[in-house]
Short mmCIF file of C-alpha atoms and ligand atoms in Angstrom, two decimals:
data_model
loop_
_atom_site.label_atom_id
_atom_site.label_comp_id
_atom_site.label_asym_id
_atom_site.label_seq_id
_atom_site.Cartn_x
_atom_site.Cartn_y
_atom_site.Cartn_z
CA MET X 1 -99.09 70.76 -46.93
CA ASN X 2 -102.51 68.89 -46.28
CA SER X 3 -104.52 71.86 -45.08
CA LEU X 4 -107.86 73.24 -45.49
CA LEU X 5 -109.76 76.18 -44.20
CA ASN X 6 -113.49 75.26 -43.59
CA ASN X 7 -115.97 77.75 -43.41
CA ARG X 8 -119.19 75.61 -43.73
CA LYS X 9 -122.25 77.02 -42.67
CA GLY X 10 -123.01 76.04 -39.15
CA PHE X 11 -119.61 75.76 -38.27
CA TYR X 12 -117.14 78.35 -36.94
CA PRO X 13 -114.51 78.71 -39.28
CA HIS X 14 -111.78 76.43 -38.81
CA TYR X 15 -108.84 74.90 -40.29
CA ILE X 16 -108.48 71.08 -41.00
CA LYS X 17 -104.96 69.88 -40.76
CA GLU X 18 -103.56 66.40 -41.87
CA LEU X 19 -99.98 65.72 -39.90
CA ASP X 20 -98.32 62.76 -39.43
CA ASN X 21 -101.73 60.63 -40.59
CA GLU X 22 -103.62 62.26 -38.18
CA ILE X 23 -106.42 64.88 -38.71
CA TYR X 24 -106.42 68.06 -36.43
CA LEU X 25 -108.83 70.81 -36.29
CA TYR X 26 -107.67 74.50 -35.31
CA ASN X 27 -110.32 76.96 -34.60
CA ILE X 28 -109.70 80.34 -35.79
CA ILE X 29 -112.03 82.01 -33.40
CA THR X 30 -111.31 80.32 -30.28
CA ASN X 31 -107.77 79.17 -30.83
CA GLY X 32 -108.63 75.60 -30.07
CA ILE X 33 -106.79 72.73 -31.59
CA PHE X 34 -108.29 69.19 -31.45
CA LEU X 35 -107.08 65.92 -32.83
CA LEU X 36 -110.31 64.28 -34.72
CA ASN X 37 -111.00 60.84 -35.05
CA GLN X 38 -112.53 59.54 -38.66
CA GLN X 39 -116.17 59.74 -37.65
CA GLU X 40 -115.69 63.18 -36.21
CA TYR X 41 -113.68 64.21 -39.38
CA LYS X 42 -116.54 62.72 -41.60
CA ALA X 43 -119.19 64.70 -39.69
CA LEU X 44 -117.07 68.08 -40.07
CA VAL X 45 -116.61 67.58 -43.78
CA GLY X 46 -120.71 66.76 -44.04
CA ASN X 47 -120.31 63.01 -44.76
CA ILE X 48 -122.33 62.24 -41.17
CA ASP X 49 -125.55 63.79 -40.08
CA ILE X 50 -125.05 65.18 -36.65
CA ASN X 51 -128.32 65.38 -35.84
CA ASN X 52 -128.72 61.91 -36.33
CA GLU X 53 -129.31 60.37 -32.73
CA GLN X 54 -126.44 57.87 -33.33
CA ASN X 55 -124.21 60.81 -33.71
CA LYS X 56 -125.19 62.55 -30.53
CA GLU X 57 -121.83 62.24 -28.78
CA ILE X 58 -119.90 63.81 -31.90
CA LYS X 59 -122.64 66.46 -31.89
CA ASN X 60 -121.85 67.27 -28.05
CA PHE X 61 -118.20 67.27 -28.74
CA PHE X 62 -118.69 69.69 -31.37
CA GLU X 63 -120.90 72.19 -29.30
CA GLU X 64 -118.56 71.96 -26.01
CA ASN X 65 -115.59 72.78 -28.22
CA PHE X 66 -117.29 75.38 -29.92
CA ILE X 67 -116.87 73.89 -33.45
CA ILE X 68 -120.50 74.37 -34.25
CA ILE X 69 -122.88 77.31 -34.09
CA THR X 70 -125.32 76.89 -31.49
CA ASP X 71 -127.46 79.80 -29.68
CA LYS X 72 -125.75 78.47 -26.60
CA ASN X 73 -122.15 78.86 -28.09
CA LYS X 74 -123.32 82.31 -29.76
CA LYS X 75 -124.25 83.64 -26.35
CA ILE X 76 -120.99 82.40 -24.59
CA LEU X 77 -118.82 83.81 -27.25
CA ASP X 78 -120.25 87.11 -27.48
CA LYS X 79 -120.27 87.59 -23.71
CA LEU X 80 -116.35 86.79 -23.88
CA TYR X 81 -115.91 88.94 -26.92
CA GLN X 82 -117.63 91.83 -25.40
CA LYS X 83 -115.62 91.34 -22.03
CA THR X 84 -112.48 91.47 -24.02
CA ILE X 85 -113.67 94.63 -25.65
CA SER X 86 -114.81 96.33 -22.69
CA SER X 87 -111.31 96.10 -21.10
CA LYS X 88 -110.10 97.91 -23.79
CA LYS X 89 -112.45 100.53 -24.40
CA GLY X 90 -110.53 103.92 -24.86
CA LEU X 91 -107.17 104.79 -23.06
CA ASN X 92 -105.89 102.94 -20.08
CA ALA X 93 -102.57 102.74 -20.60
CA THR X 94 -100.04 100.90 -18.23
CA SER X 95 -97.26 101.62 -20.77
CA LEU X 96 -95.97 105.27 -21.37
CA THR X 97 -93.26 105.58 -24.37
CA LEU X 98 -91.59 108.91 -23.93
CA MET X 99 -89.97 110.13 -27.03
CA VAL X 100 -87.15 111.86 -25.17
CA SER X 101 -84.90 112.67 -28.41
CA GLN X 102 -86.20 113.23 -31.89
CA ALA X 103 -82.43 113.25 -33.21
CA CYS X 104 -79.94 110.34 -33.63
CA ASN X 105 -76.27 109.78 -33.85
CA LEU X 106 -76.38 107.13 -36.32
CA ARG X 107 -77.96 107.71 -39.97
CA CYS X 108 -79.43 104.21 -40.56
CA LYS X 109 -80.71 103.52 -44.23
CA TYR X 110 -84.07 102.40 -43.41
CA CYS X 111 -84.86 104.76 -40.35
CA TYR X 112 -88.43 106.12 -40.45
CA GLY X 113 -86.74 109.31 -38.79
CA ASP X 114 -85.52 110.13 -42.57
CA GLY X 115 -82.38 108.30 -41.51
CA GLY X 116 -81.41 110.11 -38.69
CA GLU X 117 -82.17 113.61 -39.87
CA TYR X 118 -85.85 114.18 -38.02
CA SER X 119 -88.19 116.39 -39.69
CA HIS X 120 -89.10 117.89 -36.07
CA LYS X 121 -85.37 117.57 -34.68
CA GLY X 122 -85.17 118.33 -30.95
CA PHE X 123 -85.38 116.94 -27.16
CA MET X 124 -88.03 116.74 -24.95
CA SER X 125 -87.89 119.06 -21.81
CA TYR X 126 -88.27 118.33 -18.02
CA GLU X 127 -91.43 120.04 -17.84
CA ILE X 128 -92.92 118.14 -20.90
CA ALA X 129 -91.67 114.87 -19.59
CA LYS X 130 -93.16 115.50 -16.10
CA ARG X 131 -96.43 116.43 -17.49
CA ALA X 132 -96.60 113.17 -19.62
CA VAL X 133 -95.68 111.07 -16.44
CA GLU X 134 -98.37 113.08 -14.43
CA PHE X 135 -101.11 112.63 -17.17
CA PHE X 136 -100.13 109.06 -17.61
CA VAL X 137 -100.34 108.23 -13.82
CA ASP X 138 -103.87 109.93 -13.67
CA GLN X 139 -105.30 108.22 -16.66
CA THR X 140 -105.44 104.70 -15.10
CA GLN X 141 -106.21 102.74 -11.82
CA GLU X 142 -103.66 100.22 -12.51
CA LYS X 143 -100.63 99.96 -10.15
CA LYS X 144 -98.07 98.56 -12.01
CA LEU X 145 -96.67 101.09 -14.74
CA ASN X 146 -93.90 101.09 -17.48
CA ILE X 147 -92.22 103.80 -18.82
CA CYS X 148 -90.20 103.08 -22.07
CA PHE X 149 -87.46 105.98 -23.18
CA PHE X 150 -87.54 106.07 -26.81
CA GLY X 151 -86.05 108.44 -29.85
CA GLY X 152 -84.46 108.99 -32.12
CA GLU X 153 -81.79 108.18 -29.86
CA PRO X 154 -82.79 108.37 -25.97
CA LEU X 155 -79.27 108.42 -24.57
CA LEU X 156 -78.64 111.98 -26.33
CA ASN X 157 -80.84 113.10 -23.68
CA TYR X 158 -79.60 110.86 -20.87
CA ASP X 159 -80.01 113.66 -18.22
CA LEU X 160 -83.56 113.91 -18.86
CA VAL X 161 -83.83 109.97 -18.76
CA LYS X 162 -82.02 109.93 -14.98
CA ARG X 163 -84.31 112.96 -13.87
CA ILE X 164 -87.63 111.18 -14.85
CA VAL X 165 -86.35 108.04 -13.16
CA ASP X 166 -85.80 109.86 -10.04
CA TYR X 167 -89.06 111.93 -10.25
CA THR X 168 -90.97 108.55 -10.85
CA LYS X 169 -89.68 107.33 -7.57
CA ASP X 170 -91.31 110.18 -5.78
CA ILE X 171 -94.47 109.66 -7.84
CA ALA X 172 -94.70 106.14 -7.19
CA ILE X 173 -94.62 106.82 -3.14
CA ILE X 174 -97.21 109.77 -3.42
CA LYS X 175 -99.62 108.00 -5.98
CA GLU X 176 -98.89 104.33 -4.89
CA LYS X 177 -97.56 102.87 -7.99
CA GLU X 178 -95.19 100.77 -9.13
CA PHE X 179 -92.53 101.70 -12.11
CA THR X 180 -90.66 99.55 -14.51
CA TYR X 181 -88.51 101.18 -16.97
CA SER X 182 -87.37 100.26 -20.68
CA MET X 183 -85.31 101.89 -23.35
CA THR X 184 -84.71 101.05 -26.90
CA THR X 185 -81.35 102.43 -27.94
CA ASN X 186 -78.26 101.90 -30.52
CA ALA X 187 -76.15 101.33 -27.51
CA THR X 188 -73.25 103.15 -29.24
CA LEU X 189 -73.39 105.96 -26.26
CA ILE X 190 -73.45 103.90 -23.45
CA THR X 191 -70.67 104.83 -20.96
CA PRO X 192 -69.59 102.95 -17.63
CA GLU X 193 -71.84 105.44 -15.76
CA ILE X 194 -74.82 104.76 -18.02
CA GLU X 195 -74.15 101.02 -17.53
CA GLN X 196 -74.38 101.39 -14.09
CA PHE X 197 -77.57 103.37 -14.10
CA ILE X 198 -79.16 100.52 -16.08
CA GLN X 199 -78.20 97.96 -13.88
CA LYS X 200 -79.12 99.90 -10.71
CA ASN X 201 -82.67 100.91 -12.14
CA LYS X 202 -83.11 97.70 -13.74
CA ILE X 203 -83.75 99.01 -17.17
CA SER X 204 -84.76 96.68 -20.01
CA ILE X 205 -82.80 97.53 -22.83
CA THR X 206 -83.59 96.68 -26.34
CA VAL X 207 -80.63 97.19 -28.87
CA SER X 208 -81.23 97.47 -32.31
CA MET X 209 -78.86 95.33 -34.46
CA ASP X 210 -79.34 93.33 -37.14
CA GLY X 211 -77.05 90.30 -36.85
CA THR X 212 -73.61 89.45 -38.53
CA LYS X 213 -71.23 92.61 -38.88
CA GLU X 214 -71.81 92.67 -42.57
CA THR X 215 -75.57 92.43 -42.23
CA ASN X 216 -75.92 95.06 -39.68
CA ASP X 217 -73.39 97.57 -41.18
CA ILE X 218 -75.17 97.99 -44.57
CA ASN X 219 -77.85 99.45 -42.85
CA ARG X 220 -77.03 100.68 -39.40
CA TYR X 221 -74.00 103.13 -39.59
CA TYR X 222 -72.89 106.64 -38.56
CA ALA X 223 -72.98 109.77 -40.80
CA ASN X 224 -69.50 109.12 -42.04
CA LYS X 225 -70.78 105.51 -43.19
CA LYS X 226 -68.95 103.60 -40.39
CA GLY X 227 -70.96 100.70 -39.37
CA ALA X 228 -72.10 100.63 -35.79
CA TYR X 229 -71.73 96.63 -35.32
CA ASP X 230 -68.24 96.94 -33.20
CA ASP X 231 -69.33 99.84 -31.32
CA ILE X 232 -72.65 97.87 -30.09
CA ASN X 233 -70.61 94.71 -29.11
CA ALA X 234 -68.12 96.82 -27.15
CA LYS X 235 -70.79 98.81 -25.21
CA THR X 236 -72.88 96.09 -24.23
CA VAL X 237 -70.32 93.24 -23.09
CA ASN X 238 -71.32 94.04 -19.33
CA LEU X 239 -75.11 94.34 -20.10
CA LYS X 240 -75.93 91.16 -21.76
CA ASN X 241 -78.45 90.12 -19.03
CA PHE X 242 -80.40 93.13 -19.23
CA ILE X 243 -80.57 93.33 -23.17
CA THR X 244 -82.93 92.03 -25.89
CA ILE X 245 -81.39 92.49 -29.31
CA ARG X 246 -84.10 93.68 -32.05
CA ALA X 247 -83.39 92.73 -35.59
CA THR X 248 -85.15 94.73 -38.25
CA ILE X 249 -85.70 92.41 -41.14
CA ALA X 250 -85.06 94.56 -44.36
CA PRO X 251 -83.54 93.86 -47.65
CA PRO X 252 -80.74 93.11 -48.34
CA ASN X 253 -80.71 91.11 -45.15
CA LEU X 254 -83.34 88.00 -45.56
CA ASN X 255 -80.91 85.52 -44.21
CA ILE X 256 -82.96 85.49 -40.98
CA GLU X 257 -81.39 82.11 -39.52
CA GLU X 258 -77.85 83.25 -40.19
CA ASN X 259 -78.30 86.59 -38.35
CA LEU X 260 -80.18 85.34 -35.39
CA VAL X 261 -78.15 82.60 -34.74
CA HIS X 262 -75.16 84.83 -34.79
CA ILE X 263 -76.70 87.08 -32.29
CA ILE X 264 -77.49 84.16 -29.86
CA GLU X 265 -74.92 81.72 -30.47
CA GLU X 266 -71.68 83.44 -31.44
CA LEU X 267 -72.62 86.87 -29.43
CA GLN X 268 -73.96 84.95 -26.67
CA TYR X 269 -76.77 87.63 -25.97
CA LYS X 270 -79.64 86.13 -24.11
CA ARG X 271 -82.68 87.35 -25.98
CA THR X 272 -83.55 88.40 -29.48
CA ALA X 273 -86.56 89.47 -31.31
CA TRP X 274 -87.01 90.53 -34.70
CA ALA X 275 -89.85 92.03 -37.03
CA GLU X 276 -90.10 92.69 -40.53
CA ALA X 277 -89.95 96.12 -42.21
CA ASP X 278 -93.24 95.66 -44.48
CA ASN X 279 -92.85 98.81 -45.92
CA LEU X 280 -89.20 97.86 -47.16
CA LEU X 281 -90.12 94.27 -48.34
CA SER X 282 -91.40 93.37 -51.79
CA GLU X 283 -93.37 90.27 -52.51
CA SER X 284 -90.19 88.57 -53.75
CA ASP X 285 -88.11 89.68 -50.50
CA TYR X 286 -90.89 87.96 -48.69
CA GLU X 287 -90.59 84.66 -50.74
CA VAL X 288 -86.91 84.56 -49.97
CA LEU X 289 -87.60 85.50 -46.08
CA PHE X 290 -90.16 82.55 -45.99
CA GLU X 291 -87.54 79.92 -46.96
CA HIS X 292 -84.97 81.39 -44.34
CA THR X 293 -87.96 81.61 -41.78
CA MET X 294 -88.57 77.93 -42.60
CA LYS X 295 -84.82 76.65 -42.12
CA LEU X 296 -85.02 78.52 -38.80
CA TYR X 297 -88.29 77.01 -37.69
CA ASP X 298 -86.75 73.66 -38.93
CA ARG X 299 -83.61 74.41 -36.67
CA PHE X 300 -85.78 75.23 -33.33
CA GLU X 301 -87.95 72.05 -33.81
CA GLN X 302 -84.64 70.14 -33.72
CA MET X 303 -83.56 72.00 -30.73
CA LEU X 304 -87.01 71.14 -29.02
CA LYS X 305 -86.38 67.29 -29.85
CA GLU X 306 -82.72 67.46 -28.21
CA GLY X 307 -84.48 69.11 -25.07
CA LYS X 308 -82.76 72.46 -25.63
CA ILE X 309 -85.54 74.57 -24.12
CA THR X 310 -83.38 77.25 -22.76
CA GLU X 311 -81.65 77.96 -25.88
CA VAL X 312 -84.78 78.22 -27.85
CA LYS X 313 -86.41 80.35 -25.18
CA LYS X 314 -83.66 83.13 -26.08
CA TYR X 315 -85.43 83.45 -29.64
CA TYR X 316 -87.94 85.67 -28.34
CA SER X 317 -90.24 86.32 -31.09
CA PHE X 318 -90.71 82.52 -32.00
CA VAL X 319 -91.67 81.80 -28.33
CA ASN X 320 -93.91 84.67 -28.27
CA VAL X 321 -96.16 83.46 -31.18
CA LEU X 322 -96.21 79.88 -30.10
CA ARG X 323 -97.26 81.32 -26.60
CA LYS X 324 -100.23 82.60 -28.27
CA PHE X 325 -101.42 79.10 -29.39
CA TYR X 326 -100.94 77.98 -25.76
CA HIS X 327 -102.39 81.09 -23.78
CA ASP X 328 -104.49 83.05 -25.86
CA GLY X 329 -108.24 82.74 -26.01
CA ILE X 330 -110.42 85.00 -27.75
CA ARG X 331 -108.78 87.68 -29.71
CA SER X 332 -110.13 91.22 -29.99
CA LYS X 333 -107.13 93.45 -30.86
CA GLY X 334 -103.44 93.05 -32.82
CA CYS X 335 -101.85 95.15 -29.88
CA GLY X 336 -102.62 97.79 -27.43
CA SER X 337 -101.60 100.88 -29.21
CA GLY X 338 -104.17 103.84 -27.83
CA THR X 339 -105.80 101.21 -25.30
CA ASN X 340 -102.96 99.89 -22.92
CA MET X 341 -100.12 101.99 -24.63
CA MET X 342 -99.51 105.59 -25.05
CA ALA X 343 -96.71 107.69 -26.40
CA VAL X 344 -95.63 111.43 -25.82
CA ASP X 345 -93.63 113.23 -28.44
CA ILE X 346 -91.28 116.35 -27.65
CA ASP X 347 -93.96 118.83 -27.66
CA GLY X 348 -96.25 117.00 -25.51
CA LYS X 349 -98.77 115.37 -28.19
CA ILE X 350 -100.14 111.84 -27.20
CA TYR X 351 -100.34 109.20 -29.71
CA PRO X 352 -101.53 105.62 -29.54
CA CYS X 353 -97.87 104.24 -29.69
CA HIS X 354 -94.21 105.22 -30.52
CA ARG X 355 -94.80 104.45 -34.40
CA PHE X 356 -97.94 106.56 -34.66
CA VAL X 357 -95.74 109.94 -33.40
CA GLY X 358 -95.75 112.53 -35.91
CA VAL X 359 -99.07 111.03 -37.76
CA GLU X 360 -101.51 113.97 -36.99
CA ALA X 361 -104.44 112.12 -37.84
CA SER X 362 -103.78 109.87 -34.91
CA ILE X 363 -102.95 112.29 -32.23
CA LEU X 364 -105.13 111.22 -29.17
CA GLY X 365 -104.47 114.43 -27.16
CA ASP X 366 -101.87 116.82 -25.46
CA VAL X 367 -100.41 116.77 -22.16
CA CYS X 368 -100.07 120.16 -21.66
CA ALA X 369 -103.77 121.19 -22.32
CA LYS X 370 -104.59 117.72 -20.20
CA GLU X 371 -107.25 117.00 -23.13
CA MET X 372 -108.33 114.16 -25.04
CA ASN X 373 -109.49 114.08 -28.71
CA ASP X 374 -112.54 111.91 -29.30
CA THR X 375 -110.78 109.93 -32.14
CA LYS X 376 -112.30 106.34 -31.49
CA PHE X 377 -109.01 104.96 -32.48
CA TYR X 378 -109.73 101.95 -30.39
CA LEU X 379 -112.98 101.01 -32.14
CA GLN X 380 -111.29 101.04 -35.38
CA ALA X 381 -108.46 98.93 -34.24
CA GLU X 382 -110.93 96.23 -33.04
CA LEU X 383 -110.47 93.13 -34.99
CA ALA X 384 -114.16 92.81 -35.40
CA ASN X 385 -113.79 95.68 -37.70
CA PHE X 386 -111.11 93.90 -40.22
CA GLU X 387 -113.10 92.56 -42.66
CA LYS X 388 -109.77 90.66 -44.27
CA CYS X 389 -109.22 88.80 -41.10
CA LYS X 390 -112.89 87.52 -40.63
CA TYR X 391 -111.61 84.03 -41.89
CA CYS X 392 -108.02 84.08 -41.77
CA LEU X 393 -106.17 81.26 -40.22
CA ALA X 394 -103.85 83.65 -38.82
CA ARG X 395 -106.54 85.66 -36.96
CA SER X 396 -106.00 84.48 -33.11
CA ILE X 397 -102.14 84.66 -33.68
CA CYS X 398 -101.86 87.98 -35.41
CA GLY X 399 -105.19 89.84 -34.45
CA GLY X 400 -104.95 91.96 -37.55
CA GLY X 401 -101.29 93.11 -37.33
CA CYS X 402 -99.78 96.23 -36.56
CA VAL X 403 -102.21 98.91 -37.06
CA ASN X 404 -99.32 101.41 -37.79
CA GLU X 405 -97.94 99.20 -40.52
CA ASN X 406 -101.45 99.00 -42.03
CA PHE X 407 -101.86 102.44 -42.06
CA PHE X 408 -98.57 103.12 -43.81
CA ALA X 409 -99.56 100.16 -46.26
CA ASN X 410 -103.27 100.98 -47.21
CA ASN X 411 -104.10 104.30 -45.50
CA PHE X 412 -106.59 102.31 -42.95
CA ILE X 413 -105.58 100.80 -39.64
CA ASN X 414 -107.86 98.02 -40.17
CA GLU X 415 -106.65 97.31 -43.88
CA PRO X 416 -103.53 94.99 -43.43
CA SER X 417 -100.73 94.86 -45.90
CA LYS X 418 -101.38 91.78 -48.57
CA LYS X 419 -97.94 90.55 -48.68
CA HIS X 420 -97.27 90.77 -45.12
CA CYS X 421 -100.53 88.58 -44.53
CA ASP X 422 -99.46 85.97 -47.25
CA TYR X 423 -96.13 85.61 -45.13
CA ARG X 424 -97.83 85.54 -42.08
CA ILE X 425 -100.48 83.12 -43.06
CA ASN X 426 -97.79 80.58 -44.34
CA ILE X 427 -95.70 80.69 -41.18
CA VAL X 428 -98.60 80.20 -38.60
CA ASP X 429 -99.22 77.05 -40.67
CA ARG X 430 -95.74 75.63 -39.89
CA LEU X 431 -96.06 77.18 -36.40
CA LEU X 432 -99.07 75.13 -35.82
CA GLU X 433 -97.28 72.08 -36.85
CA ILE X 434 -94.41 72.64 -34.39
CA PHE X 435 -97.18 73.17 -31.83
CA ILE X 436 -98.82 69.97 -32.48
CA HIS X 437 -95.52 68.16 -32.23
CA MET X 438 -94.59 69.59 -28.87
CA SER X 439 -95.09 67.15 -25.74
CA ASP X 440 -97.10 68.74 -22.89
CA LYS X 441 -94.03 69.15 -20.73
CA GLU X 442 -92.28 70.90 -23.53
CA LYS X 443 -94.84 73.33 -23.75
CA GLN X 444 -95.11 73.88 -19.88
CA LEU X 445 -91.17 74.55 -20.07
CA LEU X 446 -90.99 76.69 -22.95
CA LEU X 447 -94.49 78.68 -22.96
CA ASP X 448 -95.66 78.96 -19.29
S1 SF4 L 1 -102.45 87.72 -41.60
FE1 SF4 L 1 -103.49 89.56 -42.53
S2 SF4 L 1 -105.70 88.64 -42.68
FE2 SF4 L 1 -104.59 87.11 -41.56
S3 SF4 L 1 -105.34 87.98 -39.43
FE3 SF4 L 1 -103.25 88.90 -39.87
S4 SF4 L 1 -103.61 90.94 -40.69
FE4 SF4 L 1 -105.89 89.62 -40.72
S1 SF4 L 2 -99.38 99.72 -33.67
FE1 SF4 L 2 -97.61 98.73 -34.63
S2 SF4 L 2 -95.85 99.70 -33.46
FE2 SF4 L 2 -97.63 100.32 -32.37
S3 SF4 L 2 -97.98 99.17 -30.63
FE3 SF4 L 2 -99.16 97.93 -32.32
S4 SF4 L 2 -97.97 96.50 -33.25
FE4 SF4 L 2 -96.35 98.11 -32.13
#
């Protein structure tokens, strides 16, 4: 790998990448990628003086593309950054996660709900759910809103899910809002009636499943240790268009290539997403995972060369990262936790997102008391306050990572997990190569 992170005085931090006998510059602040000629490269590494009149064109190119720091560039970037931040100050959620159930019929080994035995087991009441929806609707001026049913296993409280969908149909008319719905479920409780309900209300379903039967059933099983794989498949046969399969990457299942390909090519699901369970992965696990990830990316690159864009699109987490090179400008946050997202637990407490539920220090308020704590959570979650990310290659792609993961790794939401960072930085380098190799047409078809 011929790459170099350059943090020369007077220049915005950037990454210089040699690929196929060409030199590219990746600006880690603006997310811009540029092909450089020899003279531009020499100027970049200080072998040519850009203030010399004969190098005026190079200086202009550097200034126009925010490669050098000038007063004009500083002002423009500050303004853009402030604009991004001010659009995310405090809670203005367009997505509400309702923890309708704090209980589960599975006992997954890696579950953060103590293997399905939740410490504060129970179900959300209709009264609390209604208050949560009212609070959610009143705290934003936005018209398009999403409600995500989450748990535990949300289908253990299916009656509440139905009642809330009905209720929001009335609210949509009264308050002039448009609701969409989603649900994260283990799928094992889906019945023909629930299937119809999902289809009728166009509920996007995320089903947790980790890959092949062997892989899945090591970690995902019932109290009697029977694996859930067969039931998941049987219950989702008619729902493949509504489902994203979400795989949790945790030991001993590090063969990401085999498992994701199984989900898409053998089981014929239309979309899969995946995420590393950082708290369960050791440094050596990450090393193994990195090797498998590289094989998976080689496979995707080959598929792109063969024009299989529709097939590659099914691997959502891969496409989603590439989209960040394509669309995103300046990044001010990793995610919308506590700004455009909120979660409400069975007791009405408000949290920044579903993963923080139960973390007392992160409680934002209470829908019953209709009040908010002044936690300044959103300020701490700003990328500008992440010291480690300042000059990181992955800055514009990961934005400081999952702040919940940071919190559990290091007790601070702006202190990322080092082993996860090392993995991410290495994969971003490879993703950059894939992105550079793609034609404009491929980018448009895959990433628009
Ligand atoms: S990889 Fe780590 S250091 Fe880099 S931007 Fe992400 S969280 Fe920050
Ligand atoms: S904190 Fe983590 S789990 Fe919560 S929304 Fe952000 S990325 Fe997702």
